[in-house]
Amino acid sequence: MRRLDPLLSALGYCSRREAMAFVKEGRVKLGGVVVKRSDQRVDSALITVDDEPLEAPDGLLAMLHKPVGYSCTHSEEEGQNIYELLPSHWPERNPAVTSVGRLDKDTSGLLLVTDIGSLVHRYTSPKSDIEKTYLVEVDRELDPALIDIFAKGDLMLRSEDKPCLPAKLEIVSSQSARLTITEGRYHQVRRMFASQGWHVEKLHRERFGPYVLGDLAEGEWLMLSLEQVMR
């Protein structure tokens, strides 16, 4: 049971003070009955605002199809950012919604966003071993020898003191491939190909752990269930 006013504030609906106005206007109901006081303790599962259930009261996890040209930052100085594609009240949640790791501005595809700190840590920890699959297009014909080079687990990147973990490369066409990695080093996929003389022209993440982008349209997001991930 939580007090109504900090609950609405934490979920990004309004400030604590504005919660009083929500209640006065009859916008908040508990089990279908209009709430009379903004300071009363309530069960979040029974609360509606404007006749809609509270959005993700126990924490939010969503999948976003990030387009090229958007940065994974809250800063407006870097131009367009992914939070412009999400509901405007999500950054107002406390904690605010943030991305799980990052995709650089020139990379598109699957990105997870959440306000659950433990999930961010779980999915970005160096010990997580979560598989991420990318569709890669390069500037010239691929050499099948890259499959073994990436799989060996001894590939060194410039300025790194440890080799990359084994990665699975599947050549799709003469200049495109799927690469599955379990790390999240800075610009790792681009640097892996660059180390062997290939320039990545396009990079798109198709899968992150158990989540597959599928036919989710570019710039769209999809709420995910917490039942599996919170076990």
XYZ file of C-alpha atoms in Angstrom:
231
model
C 0.000 0.000 0.000
C 1.387 3.385 -1.025
C 0.273 6.948 -0.593
C -1.526 8.088 -3.709
C 0.266 11.412 -4.318
C 3.866 10.077 -4.337
C 2.656 7.061 -6.333
C 1.280 9.219 -9.148
C 4.392 11.390 -9.030
C 6.762 8.398 -9.207
C 4.915 7.055 -12.255
C 5.248 10.400 -14.063
C 1.592 11.387 -14.105
C 1.982 14.612 -12.149
C 3.774 16.257 -9.232
C 2.628 15.520 -5.681
C 0.915 18.904 -5.565
C -0.807 18.298 -8.894
C -2.122 14.992 -7.537
C -4.528 16.997 -5.371
C -6.002 18.551 -8.519
C -6.299 15.123 -10.160
C -8.319 13.941 -7.172
C -10.486 17.082 -7.012
C -11.368 16.697 -10.665
C -12.464 13.093 -10.088
C -9.830 11.685 -12.444
C -8.556 9.097 -9.962
C -10.573 6.053 -8.890
C -9.926 3.176 -6.515
C -11.780 0.028 -7.529
C -14.120 2.141 -9.654
C -14.908 4.618 -6.863
C -13.692 8.212 -7.091
C -10.876 8.875 -4.627
C -11.499 11.749 -2.179
C -8.021 12.311 -0.720
C -4.627 12.437 -2.426
C -2.801 11.346 0.737
C -4.657 8.090 1.312
C -2.863 4.748 1.006
C -3.949 2.661 -1.951
C -3.323 -0.593 -3.787
C -1.755 0.456 -7.098
C -3.414 -2.483 -8.879
C -6.856 -0.997 -8.127
C -6.127 2.596 -9.173
C -7.208 4.134 -12.477
C -6.440 7.578 -13.876
C -8.949 8.839 -16.429
C -10.444 5.318 -16.275
C -7.164 3.703 -17.357
C -5.123 1.372 -15.079
C -1.825 2.738 -13.823
C 0.947 2.142 -16.342
C 3.553 -0.367 -15.106
C 3.260 0.472 -11.384
C 5.822 -2.214 -10.474
C 8.412 -1.087 -13.010
C 8.562 -0.634 -16.744
C 10.368 -2.622 -19.425
C 9.884 -1.935 -23.120
C 11.490 -2.757 -26.449
C 12.185 0.097 -28.879
C 13.060 -0.105 -32.565
C 15.703 2.617 -32.645
C 16.164 4.378 -35.996
C 19.511 5.615 -37.304
C 20.179 9.219 -36.266
C 18.909 8.967 -32.684
C 21.257 9.003 -29.698
C 20.769 7.133 -26.417
C 21.011 10.185 -24.203
C 18.737 12.604 -22.373
C 20.884 15.531 -23.568
C 19.336 17.749 -26.232
C 22.799 18.909 -27.284
C 23.319 15.724 -29.321
C 20.249 16.286 -31.485
C 17.467 13.717 -31.748
C 17.352 11.202 -28.914
C 15.424 7.999 -28.280
C 13.304 9.562 -25.527
C 11.525 11.666 -28.144
C 10.101 8.379 -29.480
C 8.713 7.283 -26.099
C 5.700 8.561 -24.120
C 6.549 12.032 -22.793
C 5.848 11.091 -19.163
C 8.294 8.166 -19.073
C 11.343 10.372 -18.378
C 9.281 11.924 -15.550
C 9.045 8.606 -13.741
C 11.196 8.210 -10.646
C 13.526 6.504 -11.372
C 13.411 7.811 -14.952
C 13.311 5.408 -17.866
C 16.768 4.771 -19.322
C 18.213 2.581 -22.043
C 19.825 -0.773 -21.277
C 23.255 -0.156 -22.734
C 23.485 1.914 -25.874
C 23.358 1.779 -29.633
C 25.419 4.467 -31.327
C 23.714 7.103 -33.450
C 24.506 5.270 -36.702
C 23.142 1.918 -35.490
C 19.479 0.896 -35.660
C 17.493 -1.890 -34.080
C 16.434 -3.410 -30.801
C 16.967 -1.370 -27.658
C 15.526 -2.098 -24.213
C 14.368 0.744 -21.974
C 13.453 0.409 -18.300
C 13.225 2.199 -14.971
C 14.347 -0.891 -13.031
C 17.955 -0.472 -11.944
C 18.493 -4.161 -11.207
C 17.580 -5.032 -14.810
C 20.011 -2.464 -16.205
C 22.753 -4.013 -14.063
C 21.773 -7.583 -14.959
C 21.753 -6.932 -18.701
C 24.893 -4.756 -18.859
C 27.169 -6.492 -16.338
C 30.364 -7.903 -17.930
C 29.355 -11.247 -16.398
C 25.910 -11.293 -18.007
C 26.918 -13.257 -21.164
C 23.749 -12.092 -22.907
C 23.765 -12.797 -26.634
C 23.203 -9.887 -29.003
C 22.732 -10.473 -32.719
C 23.508 -7.843 -35.364
C 22.888 -7.686 -39.093
C 26.034 -6.170 -40.600
C 26.636 -4.716 -44.065
C 30.241 -4.032 -45.073
C 32.062 -2.201 -47.857
C 33.423 -5.203 -49.763
C 33.037 -8.946 -50.188
C 33.356 -10.922 -46.987
C 35.969 -13.628 -46.527
C 34.647 -16.900 -45.011
C 37.887 -17.001 -42.988
C 36.293 -14.369 -40.731
C 34.016 -17.060 -39.281
C 36.965 -18.832 -37.638
C 38.779 -15.591 -36.776
C 35.807 -14.315 -34.775
C 35.048 -17.725 -33.243
C 38.511 -18.407 -31.806
C 38.280 -15.988 -28.893
C 41.737 -14.498 -29.433
C 40.866 -11.426 -31.503
C 42.509 -8.323 -30.024
C 41.076 -4.861 -30.592
C 43.193 -1.726 -30.605
C 43.722 -0.224 -27.124
C 42.311 -3.368 -25.461
C 44.285 -5.670 -23.156
C 41.949 -8.658 -23.379
C 40.804 -10.547 -26.485
C 37.161 -10.584 -27.527
C 35.139 -13.553 -26.397
C 34.222 -16.068 -29.128
C 31.597 -14.684 -31.511
C 29.422 -16.432 -34.086
C 29.495 -15.084 -37.629
C 27.022 -16.231 -40.289
C 27.616 -14.896 -43.804
C 24.261 -14.012 -45.378
C 25.432 -12.603 -48.714
C 28.651 -11.351 -50.280
C 28.635 -8.157 -48.189
C 26.282 -8.905 -45.305
C 26.425 -11.148 -42.250
C 24.902 -11.846 -38.866
C 27.210 -11.540 -35.887
C 26.301 -12.760 -32.400
C 28.410 -11.510 -29.488
C 28.102 -11.774 -25.702
C 29.978 -8.600 -24.795
C 29.196 -4.910 -25.025
C 32.506 -3.186 -25.665
C 32.606 0.303 -27.168
C 31.681 0.076 -30.887
C 32.648 -3.579 -30.675
C 31.104 -4.896 -33.883
C 32.506 -2.067 -36.004
C 35.935 -2.481 -34.407
C 35.972 -6.254 -34.902
C 35.420 -5.887 -38.634
C 37.796 -2.923 -38.860
C 40.544 -5.004 -37.249
C 40.374 -7.316 -40.273
C 40.145 -4.567 -42.891
C 36.385 -4.227 -43.410
C 34.356 -1.052 -42.897
C 30.823 -1.469 -41.535
C 28.391 0.486 -43.712
C 25.187 -0.467 -41.862
C 24.603 -2.025 -38.448
C 21.266 -3.240 -37.094
C 20.583 -5.161 -33.872
C 17.976 -7.883 -34.356
C 18.125 -9.655 -30.999
C 19.024 -8.926 -27.381
C 18.981 -12.033 -25.180
C 15.486 -13.562 -25.422
C 14.024 -10.497 -27.142
C 13.682 -10.407 -30.939
C 12.751 -7.236 -32.812
C 10.536 -9.078 -35.264
C 8.179 -6.824 -37.226
C 8.126 -3.948 -34.727
C 8.149 -0.849 -36.925
C 11.027 1.614 -36.855
C 10.515 4.251 -34.170
C 7.842 2.175 -32.401
C 7.971 0.647 -28.911
C 6.363 -2.375 -27.260
C 5.761 -2.939 -23.534
C 7.259 -6.215 -22.261
C 6.109 -8.444 -19.414
C 8.157 -8.461 -16.215
C 6.978 -11.921 -15.157
C 9.882 -13.795 -16.741
C 12.728 -11.370 -16.151
C 11.993 -10.688 -12.478
C 12.090 -14.356 -11.438
